[in-house]
Coordinates of C-alpha atoms and ligand atoms in Angstrom, one line a residue:
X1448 CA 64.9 278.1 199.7
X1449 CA 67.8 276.7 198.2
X1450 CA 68.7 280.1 196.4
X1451 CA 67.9 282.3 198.8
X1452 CA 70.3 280.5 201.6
X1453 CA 72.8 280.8 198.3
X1454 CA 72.0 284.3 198.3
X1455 CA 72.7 284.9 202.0
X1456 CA 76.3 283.3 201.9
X1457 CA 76.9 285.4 199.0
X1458 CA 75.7 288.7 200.3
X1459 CA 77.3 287.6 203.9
X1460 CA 80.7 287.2 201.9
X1461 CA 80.1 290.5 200.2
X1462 CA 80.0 292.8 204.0
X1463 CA 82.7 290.4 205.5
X1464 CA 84.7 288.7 203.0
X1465 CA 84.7 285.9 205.0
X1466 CA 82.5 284.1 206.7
X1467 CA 84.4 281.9 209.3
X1468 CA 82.0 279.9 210.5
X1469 CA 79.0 278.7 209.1
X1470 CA 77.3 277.5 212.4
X1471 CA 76.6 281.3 212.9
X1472 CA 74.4 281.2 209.3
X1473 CA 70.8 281.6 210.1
X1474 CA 69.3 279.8 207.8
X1475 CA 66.1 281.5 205.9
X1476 CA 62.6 279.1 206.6
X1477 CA 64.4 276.5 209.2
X1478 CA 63.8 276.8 212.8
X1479 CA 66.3 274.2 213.8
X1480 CA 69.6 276.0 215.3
X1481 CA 72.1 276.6 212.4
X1482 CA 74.7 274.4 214.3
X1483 CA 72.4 271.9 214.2
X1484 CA 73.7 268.8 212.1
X1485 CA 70.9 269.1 209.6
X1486 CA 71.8 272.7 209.2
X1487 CA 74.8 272.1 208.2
X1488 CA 74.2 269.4 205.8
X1489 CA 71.8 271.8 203.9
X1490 CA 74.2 274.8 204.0
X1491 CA 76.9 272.1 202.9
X1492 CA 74.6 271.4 199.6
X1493 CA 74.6 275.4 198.8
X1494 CA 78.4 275.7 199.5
X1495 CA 78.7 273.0 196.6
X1496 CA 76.6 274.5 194.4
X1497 CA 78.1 278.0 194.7
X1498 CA 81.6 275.9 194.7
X1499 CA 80.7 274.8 190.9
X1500 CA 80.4 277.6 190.1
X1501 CA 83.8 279.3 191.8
X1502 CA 82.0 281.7 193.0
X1503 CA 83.3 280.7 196.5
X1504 CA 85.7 278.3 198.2
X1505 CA 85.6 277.0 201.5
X1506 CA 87.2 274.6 204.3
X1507 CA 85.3 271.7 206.1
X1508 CA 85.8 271.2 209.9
X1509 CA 85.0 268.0 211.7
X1510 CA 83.3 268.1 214.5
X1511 CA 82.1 265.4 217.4
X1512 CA 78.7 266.0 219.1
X1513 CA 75.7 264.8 220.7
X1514 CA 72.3 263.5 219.7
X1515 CA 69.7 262.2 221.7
X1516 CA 68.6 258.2 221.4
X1517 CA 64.6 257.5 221.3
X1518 CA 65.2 256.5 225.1
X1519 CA 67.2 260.1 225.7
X1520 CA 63.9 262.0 223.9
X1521 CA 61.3 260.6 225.9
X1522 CA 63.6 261.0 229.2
X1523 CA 63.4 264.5 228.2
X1524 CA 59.5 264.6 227.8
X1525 CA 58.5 262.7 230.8
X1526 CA 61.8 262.4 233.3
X1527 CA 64.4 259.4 234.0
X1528 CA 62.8 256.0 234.6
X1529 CA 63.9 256.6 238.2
X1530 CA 62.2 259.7 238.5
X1531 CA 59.0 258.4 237.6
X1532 CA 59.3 255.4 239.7
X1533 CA 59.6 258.0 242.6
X1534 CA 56.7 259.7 241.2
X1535 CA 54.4 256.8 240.8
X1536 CA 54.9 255.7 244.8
X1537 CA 53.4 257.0 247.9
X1538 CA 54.4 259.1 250.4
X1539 CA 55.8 256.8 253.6
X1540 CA 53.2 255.8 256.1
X1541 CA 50.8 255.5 253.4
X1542 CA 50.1 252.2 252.0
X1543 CA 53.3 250.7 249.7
X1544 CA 52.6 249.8 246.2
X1545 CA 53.2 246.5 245.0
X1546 CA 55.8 245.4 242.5
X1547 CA 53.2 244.8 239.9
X1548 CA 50.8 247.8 240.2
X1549 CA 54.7 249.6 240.1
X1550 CA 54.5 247.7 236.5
X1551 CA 51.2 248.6 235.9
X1552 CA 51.7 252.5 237.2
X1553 CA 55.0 253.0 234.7
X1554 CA 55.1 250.1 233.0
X1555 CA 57.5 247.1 232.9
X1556 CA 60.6 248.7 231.3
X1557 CA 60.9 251.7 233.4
X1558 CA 60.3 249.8 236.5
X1559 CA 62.9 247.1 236.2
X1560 CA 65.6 250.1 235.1
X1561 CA 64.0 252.6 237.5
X1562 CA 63.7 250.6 240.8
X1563 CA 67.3 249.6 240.6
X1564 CA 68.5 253.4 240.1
X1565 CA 65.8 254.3 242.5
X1566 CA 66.9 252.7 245.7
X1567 CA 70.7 253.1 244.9
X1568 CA 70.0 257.2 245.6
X1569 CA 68.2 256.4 248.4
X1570 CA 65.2 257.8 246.4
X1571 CA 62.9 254.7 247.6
X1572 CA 62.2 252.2 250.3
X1573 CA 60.7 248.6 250.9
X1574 CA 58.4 248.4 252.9
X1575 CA 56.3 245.2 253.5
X1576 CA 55.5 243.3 250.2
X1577 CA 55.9 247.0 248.4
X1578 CA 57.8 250.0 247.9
X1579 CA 57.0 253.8 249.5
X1580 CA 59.2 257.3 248.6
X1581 CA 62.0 257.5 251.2
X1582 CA 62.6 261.3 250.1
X1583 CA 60.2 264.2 249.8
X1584 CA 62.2 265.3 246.7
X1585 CA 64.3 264.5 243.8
X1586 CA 66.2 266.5 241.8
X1587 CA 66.3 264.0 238.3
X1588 CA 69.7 265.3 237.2
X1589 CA 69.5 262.4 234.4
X1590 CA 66.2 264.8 232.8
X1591 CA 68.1 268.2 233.2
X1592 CA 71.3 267.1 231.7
X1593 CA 69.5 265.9 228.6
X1594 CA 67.6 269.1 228.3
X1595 CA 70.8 271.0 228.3
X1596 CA 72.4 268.4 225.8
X1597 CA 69.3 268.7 223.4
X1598 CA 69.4 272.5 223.4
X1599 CA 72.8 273.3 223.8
X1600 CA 74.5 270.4 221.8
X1601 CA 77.1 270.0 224.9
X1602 CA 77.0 269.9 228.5
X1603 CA 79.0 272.1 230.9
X1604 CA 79.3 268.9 233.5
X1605 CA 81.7 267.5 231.0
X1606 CA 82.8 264.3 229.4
X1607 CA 82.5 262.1 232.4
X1608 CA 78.8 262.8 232.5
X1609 CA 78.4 262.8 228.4
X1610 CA 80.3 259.4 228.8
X1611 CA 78.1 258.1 231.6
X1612 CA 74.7 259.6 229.0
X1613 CA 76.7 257.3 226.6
X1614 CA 76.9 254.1 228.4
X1615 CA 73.2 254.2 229.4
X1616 CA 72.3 254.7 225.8
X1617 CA 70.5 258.0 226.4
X1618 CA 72.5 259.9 223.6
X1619 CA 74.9 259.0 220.6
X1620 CA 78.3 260.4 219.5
X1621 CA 77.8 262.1 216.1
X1622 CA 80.3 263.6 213.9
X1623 CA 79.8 266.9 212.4
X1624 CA 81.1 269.6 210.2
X1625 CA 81.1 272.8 209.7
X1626 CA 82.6 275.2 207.6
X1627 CA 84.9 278.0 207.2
X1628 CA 83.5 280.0 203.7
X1629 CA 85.9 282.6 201.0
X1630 CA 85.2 284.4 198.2
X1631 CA 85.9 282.4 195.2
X1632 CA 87.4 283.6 191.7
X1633 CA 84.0 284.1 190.2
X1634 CA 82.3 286.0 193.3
X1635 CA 79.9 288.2 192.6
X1636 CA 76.3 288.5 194.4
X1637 CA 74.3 288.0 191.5
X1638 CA 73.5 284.3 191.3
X1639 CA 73.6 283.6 187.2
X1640 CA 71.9 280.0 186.7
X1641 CA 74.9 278.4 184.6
X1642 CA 73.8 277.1 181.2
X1643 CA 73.4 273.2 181.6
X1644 CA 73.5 273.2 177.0
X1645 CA 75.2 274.2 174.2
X1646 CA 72.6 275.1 171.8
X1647 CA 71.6 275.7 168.4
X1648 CA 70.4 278.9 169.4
X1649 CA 73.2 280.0 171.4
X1650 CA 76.0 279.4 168.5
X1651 CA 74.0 281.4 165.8
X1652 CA 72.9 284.0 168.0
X1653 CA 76.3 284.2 170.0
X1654 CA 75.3 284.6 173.2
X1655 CA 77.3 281.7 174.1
X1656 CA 80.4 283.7 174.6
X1657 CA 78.9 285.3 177.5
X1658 CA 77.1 282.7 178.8
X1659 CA 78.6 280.0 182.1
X1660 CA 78.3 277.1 181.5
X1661 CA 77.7 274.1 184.2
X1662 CA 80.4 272.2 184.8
X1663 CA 80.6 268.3 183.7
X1664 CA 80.2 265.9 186.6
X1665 CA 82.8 263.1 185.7
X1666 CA 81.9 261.6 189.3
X1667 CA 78.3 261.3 188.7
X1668 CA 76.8 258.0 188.5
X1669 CA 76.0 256.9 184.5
X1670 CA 72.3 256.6 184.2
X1671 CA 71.6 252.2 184.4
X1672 CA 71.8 250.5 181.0
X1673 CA 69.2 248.8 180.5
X1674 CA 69.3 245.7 178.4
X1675 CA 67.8 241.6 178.1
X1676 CA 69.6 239.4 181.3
X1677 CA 69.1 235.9 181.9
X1678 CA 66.7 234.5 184.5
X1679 CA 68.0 232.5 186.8
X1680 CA 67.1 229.5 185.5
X1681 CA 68.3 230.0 182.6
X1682 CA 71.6 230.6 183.9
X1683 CA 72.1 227.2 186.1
X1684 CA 70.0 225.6 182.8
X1685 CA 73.7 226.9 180.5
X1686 CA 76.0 225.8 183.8
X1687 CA 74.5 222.1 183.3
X1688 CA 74.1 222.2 179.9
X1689 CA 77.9 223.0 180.1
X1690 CA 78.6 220.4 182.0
X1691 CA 76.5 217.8 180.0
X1692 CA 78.8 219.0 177.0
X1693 CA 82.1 218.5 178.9
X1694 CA 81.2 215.1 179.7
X1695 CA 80.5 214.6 176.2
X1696 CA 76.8 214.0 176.1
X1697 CA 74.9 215.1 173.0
X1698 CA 71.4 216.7 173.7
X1699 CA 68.4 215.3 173.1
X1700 CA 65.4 217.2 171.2
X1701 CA 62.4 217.5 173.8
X1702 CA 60.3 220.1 172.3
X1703 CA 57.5 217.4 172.8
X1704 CA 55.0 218.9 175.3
X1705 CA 52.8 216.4 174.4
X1706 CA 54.0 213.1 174.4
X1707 CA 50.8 210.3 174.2
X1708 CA 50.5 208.3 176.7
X1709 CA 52.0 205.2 174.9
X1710 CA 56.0 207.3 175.0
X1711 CA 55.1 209.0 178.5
X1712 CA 54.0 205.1 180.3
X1713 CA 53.6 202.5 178.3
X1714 CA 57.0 202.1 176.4
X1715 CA 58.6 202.7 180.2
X1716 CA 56.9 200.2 181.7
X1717 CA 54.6 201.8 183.6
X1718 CA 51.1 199.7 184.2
X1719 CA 48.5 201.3 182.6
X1720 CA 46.5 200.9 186.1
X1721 CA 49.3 203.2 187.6
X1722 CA 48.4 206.5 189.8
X1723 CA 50.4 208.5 188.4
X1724 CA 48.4 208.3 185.1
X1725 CA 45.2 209.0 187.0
X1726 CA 43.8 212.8 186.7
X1727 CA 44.5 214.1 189.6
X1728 CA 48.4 213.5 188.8
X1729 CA 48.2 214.0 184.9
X1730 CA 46.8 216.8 182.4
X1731 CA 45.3 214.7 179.7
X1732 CA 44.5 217.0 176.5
X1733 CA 40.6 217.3 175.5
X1734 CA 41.1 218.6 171.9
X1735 CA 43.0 216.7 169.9
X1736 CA 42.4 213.7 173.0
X1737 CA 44.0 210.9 171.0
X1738 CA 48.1 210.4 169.5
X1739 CA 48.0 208.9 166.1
X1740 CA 49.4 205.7 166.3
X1741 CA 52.8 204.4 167.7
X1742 CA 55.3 202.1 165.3
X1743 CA 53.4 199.4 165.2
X1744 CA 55.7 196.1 165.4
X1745 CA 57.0 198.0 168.2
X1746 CA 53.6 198.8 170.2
X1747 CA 52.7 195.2 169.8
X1748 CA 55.7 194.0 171.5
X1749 CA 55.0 196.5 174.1
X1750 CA 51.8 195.9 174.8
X1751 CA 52.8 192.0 174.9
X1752 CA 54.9 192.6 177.8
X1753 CA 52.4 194.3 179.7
X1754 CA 50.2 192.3 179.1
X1755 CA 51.8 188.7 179.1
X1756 CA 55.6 189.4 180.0
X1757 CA 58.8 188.2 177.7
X1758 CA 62.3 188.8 178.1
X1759 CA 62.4 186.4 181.5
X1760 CA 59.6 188.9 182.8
X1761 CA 55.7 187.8 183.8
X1762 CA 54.5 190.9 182.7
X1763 CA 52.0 193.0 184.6
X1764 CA 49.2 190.2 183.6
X1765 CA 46.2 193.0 183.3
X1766 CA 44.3 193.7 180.2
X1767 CA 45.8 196.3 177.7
X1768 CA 44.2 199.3 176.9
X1769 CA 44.6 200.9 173.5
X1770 CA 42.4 203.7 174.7
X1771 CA 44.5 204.2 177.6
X1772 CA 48.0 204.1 175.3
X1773 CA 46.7 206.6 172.5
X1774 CA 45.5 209.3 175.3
X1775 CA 47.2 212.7 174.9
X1776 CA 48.5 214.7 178.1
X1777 CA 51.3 217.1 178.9
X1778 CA 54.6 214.6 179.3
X1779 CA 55.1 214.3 183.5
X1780 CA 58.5 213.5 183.0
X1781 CA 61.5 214.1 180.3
X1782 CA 61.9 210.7 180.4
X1783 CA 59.4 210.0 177.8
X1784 CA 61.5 212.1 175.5
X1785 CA 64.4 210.0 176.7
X1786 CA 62.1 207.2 175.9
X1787 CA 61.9 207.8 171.9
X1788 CA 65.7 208.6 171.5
X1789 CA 66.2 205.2 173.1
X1790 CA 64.1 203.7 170.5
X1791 CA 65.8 205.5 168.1
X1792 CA 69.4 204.6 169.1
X1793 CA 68.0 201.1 168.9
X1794 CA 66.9 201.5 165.5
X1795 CA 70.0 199.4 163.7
X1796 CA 69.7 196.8 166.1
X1797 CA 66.4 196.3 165.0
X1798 CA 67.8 196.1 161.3
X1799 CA 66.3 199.2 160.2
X1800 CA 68.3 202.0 158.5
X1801 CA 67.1 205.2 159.8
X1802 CA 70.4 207.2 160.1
X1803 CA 70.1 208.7 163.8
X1804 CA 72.2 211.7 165.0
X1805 CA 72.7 209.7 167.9
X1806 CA 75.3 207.1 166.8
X1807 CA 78.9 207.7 167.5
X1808 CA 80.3 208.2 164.1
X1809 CA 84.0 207.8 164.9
X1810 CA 84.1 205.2 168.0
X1811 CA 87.6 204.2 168.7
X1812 CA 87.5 200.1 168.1
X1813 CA 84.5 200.8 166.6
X1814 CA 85.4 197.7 163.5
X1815 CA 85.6 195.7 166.6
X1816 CA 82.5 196.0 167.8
X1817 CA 80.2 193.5 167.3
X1818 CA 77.8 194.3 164.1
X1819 CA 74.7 194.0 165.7
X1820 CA 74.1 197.7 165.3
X1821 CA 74.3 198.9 168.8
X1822 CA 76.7 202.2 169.2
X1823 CA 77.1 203.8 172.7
X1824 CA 75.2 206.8 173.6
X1825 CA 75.0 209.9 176.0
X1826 CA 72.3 211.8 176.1
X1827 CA 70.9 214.8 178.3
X1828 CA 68.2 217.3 178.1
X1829 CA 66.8 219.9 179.6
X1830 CA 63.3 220.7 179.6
X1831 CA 59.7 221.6 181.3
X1832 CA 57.2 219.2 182.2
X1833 CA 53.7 219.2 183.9
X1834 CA 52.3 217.7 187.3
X1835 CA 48.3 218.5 188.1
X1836 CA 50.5 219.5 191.5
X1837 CA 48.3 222.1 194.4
X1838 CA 50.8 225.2 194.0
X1839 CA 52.8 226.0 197.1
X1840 CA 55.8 227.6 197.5
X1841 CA 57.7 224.8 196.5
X1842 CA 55.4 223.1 194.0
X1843 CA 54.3 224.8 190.8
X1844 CA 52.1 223.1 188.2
X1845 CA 54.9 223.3 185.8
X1846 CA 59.1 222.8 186.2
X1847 CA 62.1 221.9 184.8
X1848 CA 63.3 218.6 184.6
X1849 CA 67.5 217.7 184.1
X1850 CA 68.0 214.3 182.9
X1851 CA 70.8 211.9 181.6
X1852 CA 71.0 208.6 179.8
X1853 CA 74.0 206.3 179.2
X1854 CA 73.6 203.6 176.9
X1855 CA 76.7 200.9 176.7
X1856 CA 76.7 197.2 176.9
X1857 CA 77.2 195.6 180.7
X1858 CA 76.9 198.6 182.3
X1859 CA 76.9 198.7 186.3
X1860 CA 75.2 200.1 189.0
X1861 CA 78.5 201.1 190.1
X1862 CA 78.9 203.1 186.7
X1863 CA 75.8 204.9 187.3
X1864 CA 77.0 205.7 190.9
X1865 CA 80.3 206.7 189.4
X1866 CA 78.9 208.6 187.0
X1867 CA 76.7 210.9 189.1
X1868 CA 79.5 211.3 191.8
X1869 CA 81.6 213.0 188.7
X1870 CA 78.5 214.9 187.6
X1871 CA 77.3 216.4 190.6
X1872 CA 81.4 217.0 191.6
X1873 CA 81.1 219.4 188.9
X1874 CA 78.0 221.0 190.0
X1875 CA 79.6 221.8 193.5
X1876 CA 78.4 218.5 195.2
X1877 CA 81.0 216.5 197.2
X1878 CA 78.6 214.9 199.5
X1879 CA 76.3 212.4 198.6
X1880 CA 74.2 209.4 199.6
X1881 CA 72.2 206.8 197.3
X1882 CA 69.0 205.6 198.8
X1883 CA 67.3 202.3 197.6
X1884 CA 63.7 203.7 195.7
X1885 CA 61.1 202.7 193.2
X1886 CA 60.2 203.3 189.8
X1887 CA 58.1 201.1 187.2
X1888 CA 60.8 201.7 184.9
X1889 CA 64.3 200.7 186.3
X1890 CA 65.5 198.2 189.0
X1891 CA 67.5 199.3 191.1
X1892 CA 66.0 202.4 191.5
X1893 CA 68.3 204.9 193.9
X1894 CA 67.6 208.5 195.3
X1895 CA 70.1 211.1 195.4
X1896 CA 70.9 213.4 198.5
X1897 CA 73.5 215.9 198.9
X1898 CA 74.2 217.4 201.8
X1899 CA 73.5 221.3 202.2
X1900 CA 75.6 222.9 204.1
X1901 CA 74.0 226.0 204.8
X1902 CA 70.5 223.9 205.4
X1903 CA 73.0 221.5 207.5
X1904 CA 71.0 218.6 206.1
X1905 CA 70.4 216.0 203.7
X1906 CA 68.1 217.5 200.9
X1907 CA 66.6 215.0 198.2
X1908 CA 68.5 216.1 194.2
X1909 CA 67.2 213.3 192.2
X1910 CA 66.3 210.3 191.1
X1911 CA 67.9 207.2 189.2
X1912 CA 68.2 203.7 188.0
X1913 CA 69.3 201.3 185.3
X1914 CA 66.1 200.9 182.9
X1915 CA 64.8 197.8 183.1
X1916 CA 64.6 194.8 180.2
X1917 CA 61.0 195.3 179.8
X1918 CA 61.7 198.8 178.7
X1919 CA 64.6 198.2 176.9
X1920 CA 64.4 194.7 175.0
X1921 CA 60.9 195.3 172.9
X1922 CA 62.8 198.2 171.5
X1923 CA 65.6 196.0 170.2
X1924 CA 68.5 196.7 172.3
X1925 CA 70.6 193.1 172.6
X1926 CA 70.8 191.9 176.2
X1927 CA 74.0 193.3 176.9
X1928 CA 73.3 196.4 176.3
X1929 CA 72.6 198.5 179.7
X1930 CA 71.0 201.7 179.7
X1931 CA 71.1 203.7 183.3
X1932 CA 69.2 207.2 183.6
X1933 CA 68.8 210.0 186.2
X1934 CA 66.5 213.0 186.6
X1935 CA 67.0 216.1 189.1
X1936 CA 65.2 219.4 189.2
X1937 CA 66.4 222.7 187.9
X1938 CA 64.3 225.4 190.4
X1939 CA 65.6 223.4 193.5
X1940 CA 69.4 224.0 193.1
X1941 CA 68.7 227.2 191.2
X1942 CA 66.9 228.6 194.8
X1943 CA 69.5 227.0 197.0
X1944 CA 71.9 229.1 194.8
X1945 CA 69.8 232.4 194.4
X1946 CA 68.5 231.9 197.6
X1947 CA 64.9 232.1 196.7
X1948 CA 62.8 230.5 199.3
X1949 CA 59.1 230.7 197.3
X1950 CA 59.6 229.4 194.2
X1951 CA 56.4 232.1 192.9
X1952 CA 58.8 234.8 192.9
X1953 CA 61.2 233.0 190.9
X1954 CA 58.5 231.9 188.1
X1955 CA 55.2 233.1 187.2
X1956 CA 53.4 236.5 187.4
X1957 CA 55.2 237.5 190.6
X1958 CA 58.7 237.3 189.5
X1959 CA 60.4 240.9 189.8
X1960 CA 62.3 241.7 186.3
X1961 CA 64.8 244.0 188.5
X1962 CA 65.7 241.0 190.6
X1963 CA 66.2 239.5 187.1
X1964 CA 68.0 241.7 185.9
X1965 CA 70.1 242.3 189.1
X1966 CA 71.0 238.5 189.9
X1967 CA 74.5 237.8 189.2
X1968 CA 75.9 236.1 186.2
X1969 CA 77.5 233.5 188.4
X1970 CA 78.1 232.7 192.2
X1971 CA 80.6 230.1 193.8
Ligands
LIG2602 N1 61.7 210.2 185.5 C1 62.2 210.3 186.8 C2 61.4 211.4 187.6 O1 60.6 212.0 187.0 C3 63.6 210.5 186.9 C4 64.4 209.4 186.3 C5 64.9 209.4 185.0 C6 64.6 208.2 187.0 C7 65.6 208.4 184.5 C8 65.3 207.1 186.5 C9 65.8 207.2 185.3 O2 61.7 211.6 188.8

């Protein structure tokens, strides 16, 4: 189709050398009128092609004309809304028809327009509770003018009518071309397809030098690159990360999946009796079930303060359960990570000489610290954990977890406070509020909230508190030393931000690698 409407423009060109307007082009196979918009589109692609090739040249002129809305279409087919309002009524003297069976006759649309239009020519009448015809005929000059428009393109009424069609939304202005067509320096009427290659063949044979060749397309869109891109997640995971860094924390290892439940509970705190370490709240592993053993001077003297209490504390006062400490499940929180490090950090103050990474090396005033082995500490990580959660489209059986620990001796609440204010400045967050909370692990306990301002409310970012002695003195830490901690999630700001309202489509099986690959680097 393509080359034979080619062929007609060329052979056109060839009787009349030019063809001055192409709305007179009939074109081969298409029933639609050659002035037609789509017409001219299609005639517009063959000018193009033949344009490539210089075998012609040609001017555009623009045009403004008429199409018919959905409304305008079906106004043709059945008549105007007032028209069959008239239609649908009786003749006077017989019964009138009631507003509703009106509805029911032509249905609600065209009644409410119609009836308005109706009586203002005088078409129809009330009479009693209903409505009767008032004329014995209508001429629905609204019908005939869009037939006219629809076959003609323009109507001989003028614009005042065409504007009137406009304002009731029965037919849109639309801007057309069409084209005024010359031979070009390559005319002929033979239609040569240009050689797209420069081949082997060709250069030994020689039958390049009488070959065309296709021009290059330097406007042509590049075909996609396709390469590895970051998932979302792992984007806002580098933008904390950063963050962490800035604020000079060092990051703590967490490749620990499975944590026993001794570092996940039991050396935070928690009562072994707790809910959160029941099965419907934890994955306990089946095969390897049990940890191999904690340090042992140091799971005695946790197990003591369970148990009995120390360090000014009663203790929880239930029985202790080694069974219950050597379990193996999937951590529930990166705190149990945070956990070991802690006991780490602590291991000069407990006289032992493990060199940890974690020690400031070069601590200003370090000579005038105090030699009982303590050294200031900031810690993050970054890192998965698991909940036996029912999957919703906020709640997945696996997610991220962000936390922070600070380590320093009489450390504040107000530090903590301070502390997160600076953090979450630098994550966009001006607004927040601290709420009192609970854990089993630090006292006071406080909940973040920020304020969204696209939600326009208060949304829940995290959790916090300064660990409590129980936690922190059977690992050796002296008294004055205060360690505060705080956890957020990683899929709830990375949604706000990627504006991913089911969190399945941002991990998991349903997750769409071109929205991956399409989600930009950063957003402010
Ligand atoms: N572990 C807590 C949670 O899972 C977060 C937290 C970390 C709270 C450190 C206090 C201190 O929500």
């Amino acid at each position: 189709m393509a080359e034979q409407l080619q062929q007609l423009i060329l052979d056109t060109l060839d009787t009349q050398s030019t063809l001055p307007d192409s709305r007179a082009l009939k074109i081969p196979g298409q029933s639609s009128p050659a002035s037609s918009h789509d017409a001219q589109i299609t005639i517009l692609g063959a000018l193009n092609s033949l344009l490539s090739r210089e075998m012609i040249t040609y001017e555009t002129h623009e045009v403004s004309s008429h199409v018919l809305t959905p409304e305008g279409v079906q106004i043709v087919r059945e008549g105007s809304h007032e028209a069959r309002v008239w239609a649908a009524l009786p003749e006077r003297g017989s019964a009138p028809l009631s507003a509703q069976d009106l509805k029911k006759a032509v249905g609600d649309e065209a009644a409410k327009v119609g009836q308005g239009r109706a009586f203002k020519s005088g078409w129809i009448a009330k009479e009693g509770n209903g409505f009767v015809k008032a004329v014995s005929n209508i001429t629905d000059t609204t019908q005939i003018e869009l037939r006219e428009l629809e076959s003609s393109g323009t109507l001989v009424a003028g614009e005042k009518a065409l504007a009137e069609l406009r304002k009731r939304k029965l037919i849109m202005q639309r801007k057309g071309q069409w084209f005024t067509v010359h031979k070009g320096a390559n005319f002929s009427t033979s239609i040569a397809k240009p050689e797209t290659d420069l081949t082997v063949d060709m250069l030994t044979s020689g039958s390049w030098k009488k070959s065309t060749f296709k021009k290059y397309n330097f406007e042509a869109d590049g075909i996609p690159t396709s390469g590895g891109a970051l998932h979302p997640i792992l984007k806002v995971r580098e933008e904390i990360r950063g963050i962490f860094l800035e604020m000079g924390f060092e990051e703590m290892p967490t490749g620990t999946f499975v944590e026993s439940g001794f570092w996940c509970f039991d050396a935070l705190f928690v009562p072994q009796l707790h809910p959160a370490r029941e099965l419907q709240d934890t994955f306990y592993l089946s095969d390897p079930s049990t940890s191999l053993p904690p340090p042992s001077d140091y799971y005695e003297r946790v197990a003591r303060v369970h148990e009995h209490g120390g360090y000014d504390s009663i203790g929880y006062r239930t029985p202790w359960s080694h069974e219950e400490s050597h379990k193996l499940l999937l951590r529930t929180h990166t705190t149990a990570s945070s956990a070991a490090m802690l006991y780490k950090l602590a291991a000069k103050c407990r006289g032992e000489d493990i060199d940890g990474d974690l020690s400031v090396k070069s601590q200003p005033g370090a000579a005038n610290l105090s030699d009982d082995g303590f050294r200031p500490a900031k810690l993050f990580s970054i890192d998965r954990v698991f909940r036996n959660e029912t999957m919703d489209a906020t709640h997945l059986a696996e997610f991220h977890q962000v936390e922070g620990v600070v380590a320093d001796r009489n450390l504040t609440l107000a530090d903590l406070i301070g502390f997160m204010r600076t953090f979450f400045r630098k994550m966009g967050m001006k607004n927040l509020r601290f709420k009192p909370a609970y854990n089993p692990y630090t006292e006071p306990s406080l909940e973040i909230f920020a304020w969204h301002p696209l939600l326009e409310k208060w949304v829940e970012i995290g959790n916090s508190g300064m660990f409590r002695p129980e936690m922190l003195a059977p690992m050796g830490f002296p008294p004055d030393v205060r360690v505060h901690g705080w956890g957020i999630g990683l899929e709830r700001p990375t949604m706000i931000r990627y504006g991913v309202n089911n969190i399945r489509t941002l991990v998991g099986h349903k997750t769409s690698i071109e929205n991956v690959e399409n989600s930009p680097a950063v957003m402010f």
